[in-house]
Coordinates of C-alpha atoms (C1' of nucleotides) in Angstrom, one line a residue:
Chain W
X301 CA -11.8 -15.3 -23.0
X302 CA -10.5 -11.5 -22.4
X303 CA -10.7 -10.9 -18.3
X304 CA -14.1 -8.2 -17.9
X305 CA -14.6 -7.1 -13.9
X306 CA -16.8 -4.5 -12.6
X307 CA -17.5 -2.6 -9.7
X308 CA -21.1 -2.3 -8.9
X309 CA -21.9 0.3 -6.3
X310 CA -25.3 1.8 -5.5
X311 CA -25.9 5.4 -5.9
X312 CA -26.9 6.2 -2.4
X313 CA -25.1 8.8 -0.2
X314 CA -21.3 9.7 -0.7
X315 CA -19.1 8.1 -2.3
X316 CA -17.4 5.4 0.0
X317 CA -13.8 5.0 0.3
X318 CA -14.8 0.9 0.0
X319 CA -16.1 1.8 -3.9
X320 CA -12.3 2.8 -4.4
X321 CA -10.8 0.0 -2.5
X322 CA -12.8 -2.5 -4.8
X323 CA -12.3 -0.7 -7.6
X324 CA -8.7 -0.9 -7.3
X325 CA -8.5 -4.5 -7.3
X326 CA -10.7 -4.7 -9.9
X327 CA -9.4 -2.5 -12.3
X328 CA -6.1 -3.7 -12.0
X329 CA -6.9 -7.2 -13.0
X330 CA -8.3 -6.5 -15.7
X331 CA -5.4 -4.2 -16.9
X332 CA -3.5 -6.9 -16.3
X333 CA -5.1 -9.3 -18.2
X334 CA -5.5 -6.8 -21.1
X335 CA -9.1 -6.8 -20.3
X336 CA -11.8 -4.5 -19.1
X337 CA -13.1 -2.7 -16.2
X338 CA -16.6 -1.7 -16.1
X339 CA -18.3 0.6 -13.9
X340 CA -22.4 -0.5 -13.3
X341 CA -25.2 1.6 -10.9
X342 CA -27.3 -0.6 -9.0
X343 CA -30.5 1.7 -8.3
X344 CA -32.3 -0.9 -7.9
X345 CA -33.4 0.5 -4.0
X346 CA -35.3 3.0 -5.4
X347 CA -36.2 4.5 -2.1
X348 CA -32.7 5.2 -2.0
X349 CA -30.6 5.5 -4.5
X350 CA -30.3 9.2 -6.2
X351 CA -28.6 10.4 -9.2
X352 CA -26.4 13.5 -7.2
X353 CA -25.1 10.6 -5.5
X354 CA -24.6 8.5 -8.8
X355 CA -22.6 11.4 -10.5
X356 CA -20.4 11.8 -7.4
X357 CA -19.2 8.0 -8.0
X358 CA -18.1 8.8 -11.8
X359 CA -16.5 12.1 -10.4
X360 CA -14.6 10.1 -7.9
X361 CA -13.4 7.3 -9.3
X362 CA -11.9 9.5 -12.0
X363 CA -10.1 12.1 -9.1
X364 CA -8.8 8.9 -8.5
X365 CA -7.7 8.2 -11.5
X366 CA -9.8 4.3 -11.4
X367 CA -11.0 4.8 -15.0
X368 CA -13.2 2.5 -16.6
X369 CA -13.8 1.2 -19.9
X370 CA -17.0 1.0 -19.7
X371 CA -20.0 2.7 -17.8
X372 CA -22.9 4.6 -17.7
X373 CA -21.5 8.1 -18.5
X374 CA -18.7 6.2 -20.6
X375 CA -21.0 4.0 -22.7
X376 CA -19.8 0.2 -23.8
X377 CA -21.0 -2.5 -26.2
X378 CA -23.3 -4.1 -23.4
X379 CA -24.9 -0.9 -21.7
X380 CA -27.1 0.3 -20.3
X381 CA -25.1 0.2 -17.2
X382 CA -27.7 1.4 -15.1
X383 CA -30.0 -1.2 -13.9
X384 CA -33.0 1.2 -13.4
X385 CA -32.9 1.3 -17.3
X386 CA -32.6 -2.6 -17.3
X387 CA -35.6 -3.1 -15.5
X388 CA -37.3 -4.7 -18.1
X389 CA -35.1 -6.9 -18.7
X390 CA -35.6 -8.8 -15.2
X391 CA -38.7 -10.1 -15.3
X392 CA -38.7 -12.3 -17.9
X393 CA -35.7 -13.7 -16.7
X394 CA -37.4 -14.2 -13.1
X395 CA -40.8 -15.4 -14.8
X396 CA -38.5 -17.6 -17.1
X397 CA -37.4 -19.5 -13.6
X398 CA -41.1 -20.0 -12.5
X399 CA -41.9 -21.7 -16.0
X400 CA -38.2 -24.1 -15.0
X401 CA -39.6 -24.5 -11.5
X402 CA -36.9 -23.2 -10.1
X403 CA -38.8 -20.2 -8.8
X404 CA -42.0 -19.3 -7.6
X405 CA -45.0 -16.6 -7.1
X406 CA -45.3 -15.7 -3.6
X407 CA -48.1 -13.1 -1.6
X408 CA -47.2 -13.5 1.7
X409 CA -47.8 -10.3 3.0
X410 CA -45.0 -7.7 4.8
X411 CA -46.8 -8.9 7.9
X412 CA -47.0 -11.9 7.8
X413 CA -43.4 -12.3 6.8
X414 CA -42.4 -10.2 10.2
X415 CA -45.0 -12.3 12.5
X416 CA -42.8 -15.2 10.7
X417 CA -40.0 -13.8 11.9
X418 CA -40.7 -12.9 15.1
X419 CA -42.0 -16.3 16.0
X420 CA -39.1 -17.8 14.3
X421 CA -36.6 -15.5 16.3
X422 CA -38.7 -16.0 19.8
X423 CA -38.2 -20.2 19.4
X424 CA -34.2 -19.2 18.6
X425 CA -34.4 -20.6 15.4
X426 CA -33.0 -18.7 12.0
X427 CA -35.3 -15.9 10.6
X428 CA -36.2 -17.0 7.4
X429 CA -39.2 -17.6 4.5
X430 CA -41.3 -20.4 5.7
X431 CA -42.0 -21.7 2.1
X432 CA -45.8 -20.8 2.7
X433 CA -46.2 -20.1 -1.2
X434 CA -44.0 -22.5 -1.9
X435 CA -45.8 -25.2 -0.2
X436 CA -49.0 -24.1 -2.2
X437 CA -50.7 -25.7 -5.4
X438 CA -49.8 -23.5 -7.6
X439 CA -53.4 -22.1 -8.7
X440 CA -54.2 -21.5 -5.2
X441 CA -51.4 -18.3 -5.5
X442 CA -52.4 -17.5 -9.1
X443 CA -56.1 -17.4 -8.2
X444 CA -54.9 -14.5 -5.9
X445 CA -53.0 -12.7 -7.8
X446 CA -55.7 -12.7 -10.1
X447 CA -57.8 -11.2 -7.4
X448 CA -55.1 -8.4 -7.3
X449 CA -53.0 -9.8 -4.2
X450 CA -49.1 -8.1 -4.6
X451 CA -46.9 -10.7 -5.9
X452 CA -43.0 -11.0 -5.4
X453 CA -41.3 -14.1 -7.2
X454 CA -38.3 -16.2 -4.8
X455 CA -36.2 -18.1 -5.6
X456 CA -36.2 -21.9 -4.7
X457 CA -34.1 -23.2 -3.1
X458 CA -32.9 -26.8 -2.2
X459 CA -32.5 -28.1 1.7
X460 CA -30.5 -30.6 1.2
X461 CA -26.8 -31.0 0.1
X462 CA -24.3 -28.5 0.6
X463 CA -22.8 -25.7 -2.1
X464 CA -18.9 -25.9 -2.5
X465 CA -17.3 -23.2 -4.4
X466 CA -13.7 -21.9 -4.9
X467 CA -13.4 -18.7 -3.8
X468 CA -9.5 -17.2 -4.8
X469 CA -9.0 -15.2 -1.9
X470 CA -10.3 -17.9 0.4
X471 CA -9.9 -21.5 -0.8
X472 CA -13.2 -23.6 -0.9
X473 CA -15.8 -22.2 0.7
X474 CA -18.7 -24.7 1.9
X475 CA -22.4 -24.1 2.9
X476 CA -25.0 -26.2 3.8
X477 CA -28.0 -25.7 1.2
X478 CA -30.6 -25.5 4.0
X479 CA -29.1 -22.6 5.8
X480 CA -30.2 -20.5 2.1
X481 CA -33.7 -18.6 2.5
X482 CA -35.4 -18.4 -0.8
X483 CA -34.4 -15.1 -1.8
X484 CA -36.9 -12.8 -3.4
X485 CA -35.6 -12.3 -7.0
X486 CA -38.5 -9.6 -8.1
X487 CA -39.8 -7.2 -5.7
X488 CA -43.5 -6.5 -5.8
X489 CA -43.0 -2.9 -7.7
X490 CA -41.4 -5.3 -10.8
X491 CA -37.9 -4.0 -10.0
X492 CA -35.3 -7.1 -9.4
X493 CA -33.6 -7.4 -6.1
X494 CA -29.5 -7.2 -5.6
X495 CA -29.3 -10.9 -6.2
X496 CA -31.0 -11.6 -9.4
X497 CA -30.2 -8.2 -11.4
X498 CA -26.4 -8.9 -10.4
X499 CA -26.3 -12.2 -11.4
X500 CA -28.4 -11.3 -15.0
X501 CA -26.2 -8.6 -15.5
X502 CA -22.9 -9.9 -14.8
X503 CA -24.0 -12.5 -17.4
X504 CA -25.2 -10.5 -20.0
X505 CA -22.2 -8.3 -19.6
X506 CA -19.7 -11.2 -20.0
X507 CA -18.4 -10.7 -16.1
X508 CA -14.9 -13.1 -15.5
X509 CA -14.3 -12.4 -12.5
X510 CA -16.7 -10.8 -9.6
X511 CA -14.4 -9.2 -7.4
X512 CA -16.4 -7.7 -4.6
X513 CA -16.6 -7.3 -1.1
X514 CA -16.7 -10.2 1.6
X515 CA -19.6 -8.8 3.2
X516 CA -21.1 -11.0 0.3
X517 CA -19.7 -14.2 0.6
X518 CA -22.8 -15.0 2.5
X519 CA -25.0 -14.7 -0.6
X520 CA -23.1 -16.4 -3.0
X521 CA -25.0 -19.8 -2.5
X522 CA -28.0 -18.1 -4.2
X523 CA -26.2 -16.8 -7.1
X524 CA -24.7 -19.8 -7.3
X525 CA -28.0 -21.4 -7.8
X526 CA -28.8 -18.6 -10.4
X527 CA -26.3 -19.4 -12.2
X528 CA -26.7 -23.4 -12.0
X529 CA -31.0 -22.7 -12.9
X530 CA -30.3 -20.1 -15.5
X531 CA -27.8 -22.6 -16.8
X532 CA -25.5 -19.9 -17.7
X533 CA -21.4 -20.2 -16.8
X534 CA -20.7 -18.9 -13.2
X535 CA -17.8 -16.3 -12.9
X536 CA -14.4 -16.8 -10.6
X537 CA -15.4 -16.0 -7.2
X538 CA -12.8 -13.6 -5.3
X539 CA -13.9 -11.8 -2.0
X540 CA -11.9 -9.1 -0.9
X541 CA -11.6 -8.1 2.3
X542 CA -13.4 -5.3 4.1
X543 CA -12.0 -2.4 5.1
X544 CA -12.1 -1.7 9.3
X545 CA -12.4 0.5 11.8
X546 CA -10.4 1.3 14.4
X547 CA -12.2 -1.2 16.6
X548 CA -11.6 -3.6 13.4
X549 CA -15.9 -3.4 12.6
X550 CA -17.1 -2.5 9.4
X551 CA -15.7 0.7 8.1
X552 CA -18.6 3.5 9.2
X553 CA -18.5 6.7 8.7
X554 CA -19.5 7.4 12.1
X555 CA -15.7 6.1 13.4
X556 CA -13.8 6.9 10.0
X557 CA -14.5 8.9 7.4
X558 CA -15.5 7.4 4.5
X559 CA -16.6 9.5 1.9
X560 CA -14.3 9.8 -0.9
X561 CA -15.2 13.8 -1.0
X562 CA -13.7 14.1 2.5
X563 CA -10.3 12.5 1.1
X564 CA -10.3 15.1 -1.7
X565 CA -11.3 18.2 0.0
X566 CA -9.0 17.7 2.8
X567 CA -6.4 17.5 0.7
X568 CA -4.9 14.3 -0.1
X569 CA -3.4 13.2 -3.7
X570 CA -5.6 10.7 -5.2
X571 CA -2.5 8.8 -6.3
X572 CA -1.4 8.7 -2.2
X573 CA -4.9 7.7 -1.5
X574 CA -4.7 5.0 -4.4
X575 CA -1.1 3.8 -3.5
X576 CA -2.5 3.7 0.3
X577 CA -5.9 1.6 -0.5
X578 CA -3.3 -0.5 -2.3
X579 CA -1.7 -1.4 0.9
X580 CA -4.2 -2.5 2.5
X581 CA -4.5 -6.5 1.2
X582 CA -1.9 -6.5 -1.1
X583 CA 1.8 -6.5 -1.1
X584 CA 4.7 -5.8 -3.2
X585 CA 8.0 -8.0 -3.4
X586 CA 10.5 -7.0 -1.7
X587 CA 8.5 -4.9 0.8
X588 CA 7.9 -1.4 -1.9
X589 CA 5.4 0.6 -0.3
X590 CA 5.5 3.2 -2.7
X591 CA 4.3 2.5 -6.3
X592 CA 2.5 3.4 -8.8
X593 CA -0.8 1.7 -10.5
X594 CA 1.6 1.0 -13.3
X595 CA 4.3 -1.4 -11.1
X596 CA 1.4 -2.8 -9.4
X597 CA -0.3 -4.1 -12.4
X598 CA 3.3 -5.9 -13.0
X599 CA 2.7 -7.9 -9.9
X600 CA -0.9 -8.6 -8.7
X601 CA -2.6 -11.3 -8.5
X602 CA -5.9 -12.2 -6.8
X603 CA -4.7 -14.9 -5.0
X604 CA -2.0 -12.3 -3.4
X605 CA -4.7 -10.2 -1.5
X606 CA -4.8 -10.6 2.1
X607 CA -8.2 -12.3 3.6
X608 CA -7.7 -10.6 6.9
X609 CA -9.7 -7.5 7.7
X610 CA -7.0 -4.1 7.4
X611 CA -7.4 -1.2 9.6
X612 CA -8.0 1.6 7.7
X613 CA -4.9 3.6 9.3
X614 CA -4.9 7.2 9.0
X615 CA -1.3 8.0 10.2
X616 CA -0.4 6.0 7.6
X617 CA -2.1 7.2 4.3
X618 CA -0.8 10.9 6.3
X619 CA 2.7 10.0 6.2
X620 CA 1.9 8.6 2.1
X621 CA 0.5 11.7 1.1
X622 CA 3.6 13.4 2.3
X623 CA 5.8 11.1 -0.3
X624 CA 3.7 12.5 -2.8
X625 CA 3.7 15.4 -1.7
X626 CA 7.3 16.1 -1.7
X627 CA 8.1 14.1 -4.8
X628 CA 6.2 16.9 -6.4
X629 CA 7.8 19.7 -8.3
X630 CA 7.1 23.1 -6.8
X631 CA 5.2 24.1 -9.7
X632 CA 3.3 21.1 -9.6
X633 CA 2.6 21.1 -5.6
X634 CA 1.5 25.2 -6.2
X635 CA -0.8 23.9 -9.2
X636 CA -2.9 21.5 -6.2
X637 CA -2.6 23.8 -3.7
X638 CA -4.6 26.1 -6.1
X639 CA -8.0 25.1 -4.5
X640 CA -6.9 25.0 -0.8
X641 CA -6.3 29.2 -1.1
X642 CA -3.0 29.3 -3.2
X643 CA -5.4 29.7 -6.6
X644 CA -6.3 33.1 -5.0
X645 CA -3.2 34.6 -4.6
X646 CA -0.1 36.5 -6.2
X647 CA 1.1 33.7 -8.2
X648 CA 4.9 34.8 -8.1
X649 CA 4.3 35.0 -3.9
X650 CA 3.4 31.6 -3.8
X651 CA 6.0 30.5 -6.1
X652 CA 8.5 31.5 -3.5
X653 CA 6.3 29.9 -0.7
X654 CA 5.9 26.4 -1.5
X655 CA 9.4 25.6 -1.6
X656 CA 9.5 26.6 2.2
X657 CA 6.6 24.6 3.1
X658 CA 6.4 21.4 1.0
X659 CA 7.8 19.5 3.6
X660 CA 5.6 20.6 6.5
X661 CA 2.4 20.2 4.3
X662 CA 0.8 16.8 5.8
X663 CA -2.1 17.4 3.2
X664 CA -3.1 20.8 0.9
X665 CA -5.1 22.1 2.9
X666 CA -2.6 22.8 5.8
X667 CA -2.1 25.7 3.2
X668 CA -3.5 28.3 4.6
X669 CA -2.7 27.8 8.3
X670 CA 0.8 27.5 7.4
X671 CA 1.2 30.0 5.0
X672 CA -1.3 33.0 6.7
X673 CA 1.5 36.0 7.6
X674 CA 2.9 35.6 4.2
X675 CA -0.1 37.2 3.2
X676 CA -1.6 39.4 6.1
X677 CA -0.9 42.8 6.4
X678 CA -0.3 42.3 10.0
X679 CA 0.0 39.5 12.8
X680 CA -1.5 38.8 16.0
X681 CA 1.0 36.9 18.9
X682 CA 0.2 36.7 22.6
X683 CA 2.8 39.0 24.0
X684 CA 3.6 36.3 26.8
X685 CA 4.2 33.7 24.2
X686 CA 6.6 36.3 22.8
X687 CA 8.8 36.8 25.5
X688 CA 8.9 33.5 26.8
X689 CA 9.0 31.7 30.5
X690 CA 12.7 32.7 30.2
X691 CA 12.8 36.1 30.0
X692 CA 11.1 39.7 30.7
X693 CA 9.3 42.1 28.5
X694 CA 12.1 44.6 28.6
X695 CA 14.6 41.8 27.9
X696 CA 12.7 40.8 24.6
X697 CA 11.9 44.7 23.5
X698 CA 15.8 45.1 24.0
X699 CA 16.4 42.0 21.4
X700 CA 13.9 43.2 19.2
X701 CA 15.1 46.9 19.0
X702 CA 18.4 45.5 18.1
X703 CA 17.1 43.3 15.3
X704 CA 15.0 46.0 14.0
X705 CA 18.6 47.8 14.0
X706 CA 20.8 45.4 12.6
X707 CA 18.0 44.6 9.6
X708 CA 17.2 48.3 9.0
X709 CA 20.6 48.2 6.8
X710 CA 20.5 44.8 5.9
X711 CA 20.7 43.4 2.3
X712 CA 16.9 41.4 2.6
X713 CA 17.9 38.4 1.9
X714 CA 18.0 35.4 4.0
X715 CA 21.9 34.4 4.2
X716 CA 22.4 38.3 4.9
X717 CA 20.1 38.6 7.8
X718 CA 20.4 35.1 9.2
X719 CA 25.0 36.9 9.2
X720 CA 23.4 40.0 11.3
X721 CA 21.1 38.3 13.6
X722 CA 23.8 35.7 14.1
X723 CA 26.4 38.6 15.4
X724 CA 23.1 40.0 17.4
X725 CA 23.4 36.9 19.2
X726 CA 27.1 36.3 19.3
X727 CA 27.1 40.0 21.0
X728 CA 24.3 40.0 23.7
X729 CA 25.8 36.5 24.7
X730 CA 22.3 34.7 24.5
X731 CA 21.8 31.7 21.9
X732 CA 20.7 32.0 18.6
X733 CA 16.9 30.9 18.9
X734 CA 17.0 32.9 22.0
X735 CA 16.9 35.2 19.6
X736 CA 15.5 33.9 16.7
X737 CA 12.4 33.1 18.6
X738 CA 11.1 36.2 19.2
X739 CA 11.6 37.5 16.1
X740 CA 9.9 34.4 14.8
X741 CA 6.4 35.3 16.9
X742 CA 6.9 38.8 16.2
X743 CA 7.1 38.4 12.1
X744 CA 4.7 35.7 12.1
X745 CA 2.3 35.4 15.1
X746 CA 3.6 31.3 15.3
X747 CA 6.5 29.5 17.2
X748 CA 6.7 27.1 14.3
X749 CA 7.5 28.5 10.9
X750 CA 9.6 27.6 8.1
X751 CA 13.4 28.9 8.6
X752 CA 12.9 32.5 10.0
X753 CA 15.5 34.7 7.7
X754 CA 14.1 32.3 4.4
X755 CA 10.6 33.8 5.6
X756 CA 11.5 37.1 6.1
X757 CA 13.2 37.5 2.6
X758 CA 9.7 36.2 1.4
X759 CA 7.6 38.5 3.4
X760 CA 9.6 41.8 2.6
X761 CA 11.0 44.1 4.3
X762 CA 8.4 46.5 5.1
X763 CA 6.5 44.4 6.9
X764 CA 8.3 42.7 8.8
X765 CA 10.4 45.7 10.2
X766 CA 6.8 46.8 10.8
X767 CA 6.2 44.1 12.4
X768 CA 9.2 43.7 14.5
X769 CA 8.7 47.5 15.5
X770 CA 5.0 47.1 16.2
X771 CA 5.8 43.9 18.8
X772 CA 8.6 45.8 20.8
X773 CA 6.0 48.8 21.1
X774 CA 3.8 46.4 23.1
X775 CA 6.1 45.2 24.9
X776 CA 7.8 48.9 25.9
X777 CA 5.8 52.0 25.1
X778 CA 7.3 54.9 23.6
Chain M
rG1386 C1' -29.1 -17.9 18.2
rG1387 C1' -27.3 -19.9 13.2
rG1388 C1' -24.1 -19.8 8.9
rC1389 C1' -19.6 -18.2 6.9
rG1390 C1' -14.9 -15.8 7.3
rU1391 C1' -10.4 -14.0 9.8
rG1392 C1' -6.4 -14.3 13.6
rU1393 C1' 2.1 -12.5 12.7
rC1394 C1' 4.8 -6.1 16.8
rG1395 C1' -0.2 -0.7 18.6
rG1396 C1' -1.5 -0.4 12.8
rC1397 C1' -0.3 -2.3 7.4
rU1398 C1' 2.3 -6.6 6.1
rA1399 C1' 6.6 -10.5 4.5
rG1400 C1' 7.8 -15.3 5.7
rA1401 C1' 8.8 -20.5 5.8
rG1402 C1' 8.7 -27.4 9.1
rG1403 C1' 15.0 -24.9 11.3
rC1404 C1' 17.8 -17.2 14.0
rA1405 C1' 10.3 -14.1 12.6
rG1406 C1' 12.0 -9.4 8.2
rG1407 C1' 10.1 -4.5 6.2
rC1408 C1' 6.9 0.0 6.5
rC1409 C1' 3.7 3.4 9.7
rU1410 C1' 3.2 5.0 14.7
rU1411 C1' 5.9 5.5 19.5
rC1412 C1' 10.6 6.5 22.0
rA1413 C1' 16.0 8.0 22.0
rG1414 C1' 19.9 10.4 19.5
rG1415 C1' 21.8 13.4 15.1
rU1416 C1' 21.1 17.6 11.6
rU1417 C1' 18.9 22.7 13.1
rC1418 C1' 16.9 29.3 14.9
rU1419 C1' 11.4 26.7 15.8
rC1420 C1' 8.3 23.2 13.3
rA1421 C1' 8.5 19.8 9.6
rG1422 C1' 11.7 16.9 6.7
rC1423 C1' 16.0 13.9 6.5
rC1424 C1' 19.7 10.4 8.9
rU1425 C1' 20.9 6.6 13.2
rG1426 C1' 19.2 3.6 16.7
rA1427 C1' 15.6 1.3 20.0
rC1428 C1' 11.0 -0.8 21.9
rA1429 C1' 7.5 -4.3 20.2
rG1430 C1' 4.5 -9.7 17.4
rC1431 C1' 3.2 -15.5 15.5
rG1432 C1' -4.8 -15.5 19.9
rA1433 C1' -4.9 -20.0 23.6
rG1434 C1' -4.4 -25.2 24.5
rG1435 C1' -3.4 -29.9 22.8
rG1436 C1' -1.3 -33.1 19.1
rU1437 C1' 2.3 -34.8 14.7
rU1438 C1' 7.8 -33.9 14.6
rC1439 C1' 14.6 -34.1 16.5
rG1440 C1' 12.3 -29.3 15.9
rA1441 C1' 5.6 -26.1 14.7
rU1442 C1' 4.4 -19.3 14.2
rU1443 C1' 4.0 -22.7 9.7
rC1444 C1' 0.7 -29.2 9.3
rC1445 C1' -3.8 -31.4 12.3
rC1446 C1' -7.6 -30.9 16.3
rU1447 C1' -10.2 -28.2 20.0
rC1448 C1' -11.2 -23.7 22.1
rC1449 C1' -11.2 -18.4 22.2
rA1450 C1' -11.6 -13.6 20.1
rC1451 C1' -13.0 -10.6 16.3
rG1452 C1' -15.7 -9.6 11.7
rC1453 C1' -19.6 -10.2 8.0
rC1454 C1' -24.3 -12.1 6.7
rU1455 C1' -29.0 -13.6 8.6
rA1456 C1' -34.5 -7.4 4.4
rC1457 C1' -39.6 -6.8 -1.1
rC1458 C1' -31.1 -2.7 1.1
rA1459 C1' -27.0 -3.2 -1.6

RNA sequence: GGGCGUGUCGGCUAGAGGCAGGCCUUCAGGUUCUCAGCCUGACAGCGAGGGUUCGAUUCCCUCCACGCCUACCA
């Protein structure tokens, strides 16, 4: 039987870095196995779910390059791949389990169902559905629906015995049957809840595997039972871990960003974000951090992911990006920087640019802060930053006139000038970047900058003898 | 409260009944005109307590901590 996974987020809200995590895993088991990936919306919430959100999951996961073979904007032989146009699909299946017995009608009301709860909460016991309906002849709930009470159908549930399953991440996983509520399976609008449209649909589209999140571990008693009532064949069971905080909770966007269009538009490579989310769970023999999806289909395996909870680290996806970042060609690296303010721009200028600050990019959109005076006319410095704890304003004009002298009548290019200013140096007895310094602030309004005579040549002459000539004015008049 | 899950340097992880290794961060040197990068090196860990064993971080038990779930959300 050819390996089939999905992912199956639900369209509400950004696009969350936890989508790619579990997509990762997912899609490269099945590319491993030869088999397929499939991508399936669960709108079910229809409160909540929205299709802006919906299209910025297909847009995501293919910056990311987590391609599937199958999906709603893709298509595949067991579409639709959007439950919202499943929906009538559901309640036949759910109706079906009524006629088995292994479901039920229910019209318990919303409050009644809290007052439930509350009570139940108050005498610390475990909130959960009382089995009123249950409990009732069966005519005694169809007579009111018939009278036009709003139904929902749950599932039922046994209370005694326990469910054992193998989960490959985890080993067997036990739970006692009576700590499982009796899930609603169809909501009272006719839509299907998480639990019975995922298991229906994984089914009907032939899922192997279900490798999801951990948060849902706790649920997979009642699709268990779906599977068992349905009598259909139950997929491998592999939770993943989930991705954490600092503080090791839940990864929120409220402590670490999460939304996948924060990752893109701050500049990080998909493939460092990919190789990063890779990390986390998984490793490679022989310790390689850096990889491709290609090497890693080579060598995972389910059972090789991690149970514990990683901390999603930013200093360390910073310090991945910068591997890709400087494995790229300079042509390549000016092609991404094109929408962080290179696209803009003279291309032959920033041609000459990116080799000088590839390796001080720690994502693209350090662009333009790094890379302003190259293309200002002129540049702003704080005149005491210019000349320093060290020395005085005359001092600095002094050093500045000289430069402006010596590079007047230099050949502009950077082993040239970096000769001159060196004999500047050599003959007003200071130390190179006592010099250099100055110069530095006064060509480019920054203390830190990529080697001073390598910018210079870049930013021209002109300008930066302006700009030399325009600092030592402020510091000395006249 | 209950159920389930998880505990190896600050973070990501490797490991095996016999010297706990790598990466990120941090720190110190080196390269250097600054920053970054690069190169060297250093600091730092088996949650706790009991067992089994010649020997346990590894196997067993108890505890503790943390996380997730506990919806007509997913």
């Amino acid at each position: 039987m050819p390996v089939r996974v999905r992912i199956a987020p639900s369209p509400t809200g950004d696009p969350h870095v936890g989508t790619a995590y579990v997509a990762l895993f997912n899609r490269t088991w099945a590319r491993r196995n030869g088999g397929q990936f499939l991508l399936r919306i669960e709108d079910t919430d229809r409160a909540r779910s929205n299709p802006e959100s919906e299209r910025m999951i297909f847009e995501s996961l293919k910056w990311l390059g987590l391609t599937y073979d199958e999906g709603p904007d893709v298509g595949g032989p067991t579409g639709p791949y959007r439950q919202s146009e499943r929906v009538s699909i559901y309640p036949k299946h759910a109706k079906d389990l009524v006629e088995k017995g292994a479901a039920y009608y229910c019209t318990c009301t919303a409050d009644r169902l809290e007052a439930v709860r509350k009570a139940q909460s108050a005498a610390k016991l475990a909130p959960r559905y009382d089995g009123h309906c249950r409990n009732l002849p069966p005519a005694e709930v169809k007579k009111q629906i018939d009278a036009g009470a709003p139904w929902v159908i749950r599932l039922k549930v046994a209370n005694e015995g326990e469910c054992r399953f193998k989960d490959v991440v985890r080993g067997e996983v036990v739970f006692a049957w009576d700590q499982i509520d009796d899930q609603i399976l169809l909501k009272s609008d006719g839509w299907p809840t998480y639990h019975l449209a995922n298991v229906v649909d994984d089914h009907l589209m032939g899922i192997t595997h279900v490798i999801r999140a951990e948060e849902w571990i706790s649920s997979t008693p009642k699709h268990i039972k779906l599977y068992e009532v349905f009598g259909w064949e139950p997929p491998v069971w592999c939770h993943v871990p989930l991705l954490r905080n600092k503080d090791k909770s839940k990864i929120s966007k409220r402590k670490n960003p999460t939304s996948l269009n924060w990752y893109r538009d701050q500049g990080y490579l998909p493939e460092a974000l990919v190789n990063f989310l890779g990390l986390m769970g998984f490793s490679m023999p022989a310790g390689l951090e850096v990889y491709s999806p290609a090497e890693m289909e080579k060598e995972f395996t389910i059972e090789k992911i991690n149970a514990g909870g990683p901390v999603f680290d930013m200093q360390k996806l910073d310090w991945m990006n910068g591997q890709y970042m400087r494995k790229l060609s300079a042509e390549e690296l000016a092609k991404r920087l094109g929408p962080f303010g290179a696209a803009g721009k003279d291309p032959a200028l920033v041609k000459r640019i990116v080799p000088l600050i590839q390796d001080r990019l720690r994502v693209l959109s350090d662009f333009g802060e790094l890379t302003s005076f190259f293309f200002a006319e002129t540049v702003e410095h704080d005149p005491a930053v210019l000349v320093g704890k060290k020395s005085t304003a005359a001092e600095t004009a002094s050093l500045l006139a000289a430069a402006v002298e010596v590079l007047k009548s230099c050949e502009w290019t950077a082993a040239a000038m970096e000769g001159k200013l060196r004999e500047v140096a050599t003959s007003k007895n200071i130390k190179p970047g006592d010099l250099f310094m100055p110069i530095r602030i006064a060509v480019t309004g920054k203390a830190a900058t990529p080697p001073l005579t390598e910018t210079m040549e870049v930013i021209g002459k002109e300008k930066c003898l302006a700009r030399l000539e325009a600092a030592r004015k402020r510091l000395s008049p006249g």
